[in-house]
């Protein structure tokens, strides 16, 4: 699992073909430390827009 900084949610490894999981970035989610990464851009665009609309 990794925390995607693009869509601000957790993803399993191999969630997308072109994901990038960083070895020097981390984030706590529910008392668990996860690596930070980026999933394939077009796979999460809908989720990212929904999150921004809700938080605005």
Short mmCIF file of N, CA and C in Angstrom, two decimals:
data_model
loop_
_atom_site.label_atom_id
_atom_site.label_comp_id
_atom_site.label_asym_id
_atom_site.label_seq_id
_atom_site.Cartn_x
_atom_site.Cartn_y
_atom_site.Cartn_z
N UNK A 1 0.85 -1.18 0.00
CA UNK A 1 0.00 0.00 0.00
C UNK A 1 0.89 1.24 0.00
N UNK A 2 0.38 2.29 -0.64
CA UNK A 2 1.06 3.58 -0.62
C UNK A 2 0.01 4.68 -0.65
N UNK A 3 0.40 5.86 -0.15
CA UNK A 3 -0.48 7.01 -0.15
C UNK A 3 -0.22 7.83 -1.40
N UNK A 4 -1.21 7.98 -2.25
CA UNK A 4 -1.08 8.73 -3.50
C UNK A 4 -1.28 10.22 -3.20
N UNK A 5 -0.25 11.03 -3.46
CA UNK A 5 -0.35 12.46 -3.19
C UNK A 5 -1.18 13.18 -4.26
N UNK A 6 -1.45 12.49 -5.35
CA UNK A 6 -2.26 13.08 -6.42
C UNK A 6 -3.75 13.04 -6.08
N UNK A 7 -4.24 11.90 -5.66
CA UNK A 7 -5.67 11.79 -5.36
C UNK A 7 -5.95 11.68 -3.85
N UNK A 8 -4.91 11.76 -3.05
CA UNK A 8 -5.01 11.83 -1.59
C UNK A 8 -5.76 10.65 -0.97
N UNK A 9 -5.35 9.45 -1.39
CA UNK A 9 -5.94 8.23 -0.84
C UNK A 9 -4.92 7.10 -0.91
N UNK A 10 -5.20 6.00 -0.23
CA UNK A 10 -4.32 4.84 -0.26
C UNK A 10 -4.62 3.97 -1.48
N UNK A 11 -3.56 3.41 -2.05
CA UNK A 11 -3.68 2.47 -3.17
C UNK A 11 -2.83 1.24 -2.86
N UNK A 12 -3.24 0.08 -3.34
CA UNK A 12 -2.36 -1.09 -3.26
C UNK A 12 -1.24 -0.95 -4.29
N UNK A 13 -0.10 -1.60 -4.04
CA UNK A 13 0.95 -1.61 -5.04
C UNK A 13 0.41 -2.25 -6.32
N UNK A 14 0.92 -1.84 -7.44
CA UNK A 14 0.46 -2.28 -8.77
C UNK A 14 -0.97 -1.84 -9.05
N UNK A 15 -1.39 -0.74 -8.45
CA UNK A 15 -2.71 -0.16 -8.70
C UNK A 15 -2.82 0.33 -10.14
N UNK A 16 -1.70 0.84 -10.67
CA UNK A 16 -1.67 1.30 -12.05
C UNK A 16 -0.34 0.92 -12.69
N UNK A 17 -0.29 0.97 -13.99
CA UNK A 17 0.91 0.55 -14.72
C UNK A 17 2.07 1.51 -14.50
N UNK A 18 1.81 2.81 -14.48
CA UNK A 18 2.88 3.81 -14.40
C UNK A 18 2.97 4.48 -13.04
N UNK A 19 2.75 3.76 -11.96
CA UNK A 19 2.83 4.37 -10.65
C UNK A 19 4.29 4.57 -10.24
N UNK A 20 4.51 5.53 -9.34
CA UNK A 20 5.85 5.81 -8.81
C UNK A 20 5.72 5.89 -7.29
N UNK A 21 6.37 4.97 -6.60
CA UNK A 21 6.35 4.95 -5.13
C UNK A 21 7.71 5.44 -4.66
N UNK A 22 7.72 6.50 -3.87
CA UNK A 22 8.95 7.11 -3.40
C UNK A 22 9.48 6.39 -2.17
N UNK A 23 10.79 6.31 -2.05
CA UNK A 23 11.39 5.64 -0.89
C UNK A 23 11.74 6.63 0.22
N UNK A 24 11.65 7.93 -0.07
CA UNK A 24 12.01 8.92 0.95
C UNK A 24 10.82 9.73 1.45
N UNK A 25 9.61 9.43 1.00
CA UNK A 25 8.43 10.15 1.46
C UNK A 25 7.47 9.22 2.17
N UNK A 26 6.90 9.69 3.28
CA UNK A 26 6.01 8.85 4.08
C UNK A 26 4.83 9.66 4.58
N UNK A 27 3.75 8.95 4.91
CA UNK A 27 2.57 9.59 5.49
C UNK A 27 1.89 8.61 6.44
N UNK A 28 1.42 9.12 7.56
CA UNK A 28 0.65 8.31 8.50
C UNK A 28 -0.82 8.35 8.12
N UNK A 29 -1.44 7.19 8.06
CA UNK A 29 -2.88 7.06 7.88
C UNK A 29 -3.36 6.06 8.93
N UNK A 30 -4.21 6.51 9.84
CA UNK A 30 -4.76 5.65 10.90
C UNK A 30 -3.64 4.91 11.64
N UNK A 31 -2.65 5.66 12.11
CA UNK A 31 -1.54 5.14 12.91
C UNK A 31 -0.63 4.15 12.17
N UNK A 32 -0.68 4.11 10.85
CA UNK A 32 0.18 3.26 10.05
C UNK A 32 0.99 4.13 9.10
N UNK A 33 2.28 3.87 9.00
CA UNK A 33 3.16 4.65 8.14
C UNK A 33 3.21 4.02 6.75
N UNK A 34 2.90 4.82 5.71
CA UNK A 34 2.91 4.36 4.33
C UNK A 34 3.89 5.18 3.51
N UNK A 35 4.47 4.55 2.48
CA UNK A 35 5.26 5.29 1.51
C UNK A 35 4.32 6.21 0.73
N UNK A 36 4.88 7.29 0.20
CA UNK A 36 4.13 8.22 -0.63
C UNK A 36 4.43 7.92 -2.08
N UNK A 37 3.45 8.10 -2.95
CA UNK A 37 3.68 7.85 -4.37
C UNK A 37 2.67 8.56 -5.24
N UNK A 38 2.77 8.29 -6.53
CA UNK A 38 1.86 8.83 -7.53
C UNK A 38 1.34 7.69 -8.39
N UNK A 39 0.04 7.65 -8.59
CA UNK A 39 -0.52 6.63 -9.47
C UNK A 39 -0.58 7.17 -10.89
N UNK A 40 -1.03 6.34 -11.80
CA UNK A 40 -1.17 6.76 -13.20
C UNK A 40 -2.16 7.92 -13.27
N UNK A 41 -1.79 8.98 -13.93
CA UNK A 41 -2.54 10.24 -13.90
C UNK A 41 -4.01 10.07 -14.28
N UNK A 42 -4.32 9.48 -15.41
CA UNK A 42 -5.71 9.43 -15.84
C UNK A 42 -6.55 8.44 -15.04
N UNK A 43 -5.93 7.53 -14.31
CA UNK A 43 -6.70 6.54 -13.54
C UNK A 43 -7.42 7.19 -12.35
N UNK A 44 -6.82 8.21 -11.76
CA UNK A 44 -7.41 8.83 -10.56
C UNK A 44 -7.93 10.24 -10.78
N UNK A 45 -7.92 10.75 -11.97
CA UNK A 45 -8.38 12.12 -12.19
C UNK A 45 -9.77 12.37 -11.64
N UNK A 46 -10.68 11.43 -11.78
CA UNK A 46 -12.03 11.60 -11.26
C UNK A 46 -12.04 11.68 -9.75
N UNK A 47 -11.27 10.83 -9.07
CA UNK A 47 -11.20 10.86 -7.61
C UNK A 47 -10.60 12.16 -7.11
N UNK A 48 -9.54 12.63 -7.77
CA UNK A 48 -8.87 13.85 -7.33
C UNK A 48 -9.80 15.04 -7.43
N UNK A 49 -10.57 15.15 -8.51
CA UNK A 49 -11.49 16.26 -8.68
C UNK A 49 -12.60 16.21 -7.63
N UNK A 50 -13.11 15.01 -7.32
CA UNK A 50 -14.15 14.87 -6.31
C UNK A 50 -13.64 15.31 -4.95
N UNK A 51 -12.43 14.91 -4.58
CA UNK A 51 -11.87 15.28 -3.27
C UNK A 51 -11.73 16.79 -3.17
N UNK A 52 -11.23 17.46 -4.21
CA UNK A 52 -11.03 18.90 -4.19
C UNK A 52 -12.36 19.61 -4.08
N UNK A 53 -13.38 19.12 -4.79
CA UNK A 53 -14.69 19.77 -4.76
C UNK A 53 -15.30 19.68 -3.37
N UNK A 54 -15.10 18.55 -2.69
CA UNK A 54 -15.66 18.36 -1.35
C UNK A 54 -14.96 19.24 -0.34
N UNK A 55 -13.62 19.36 -0.45
CA UNK A 55 -12.87 20.11 0.54
C UNK A 55 -12.89 21.62 0.32
N UNK A 56 -13.35 22.07 -0.81
CA UNK A 56 -13.33 23.51 -1.12
C UNK A 56 -14.45 24.27 -0.46
#
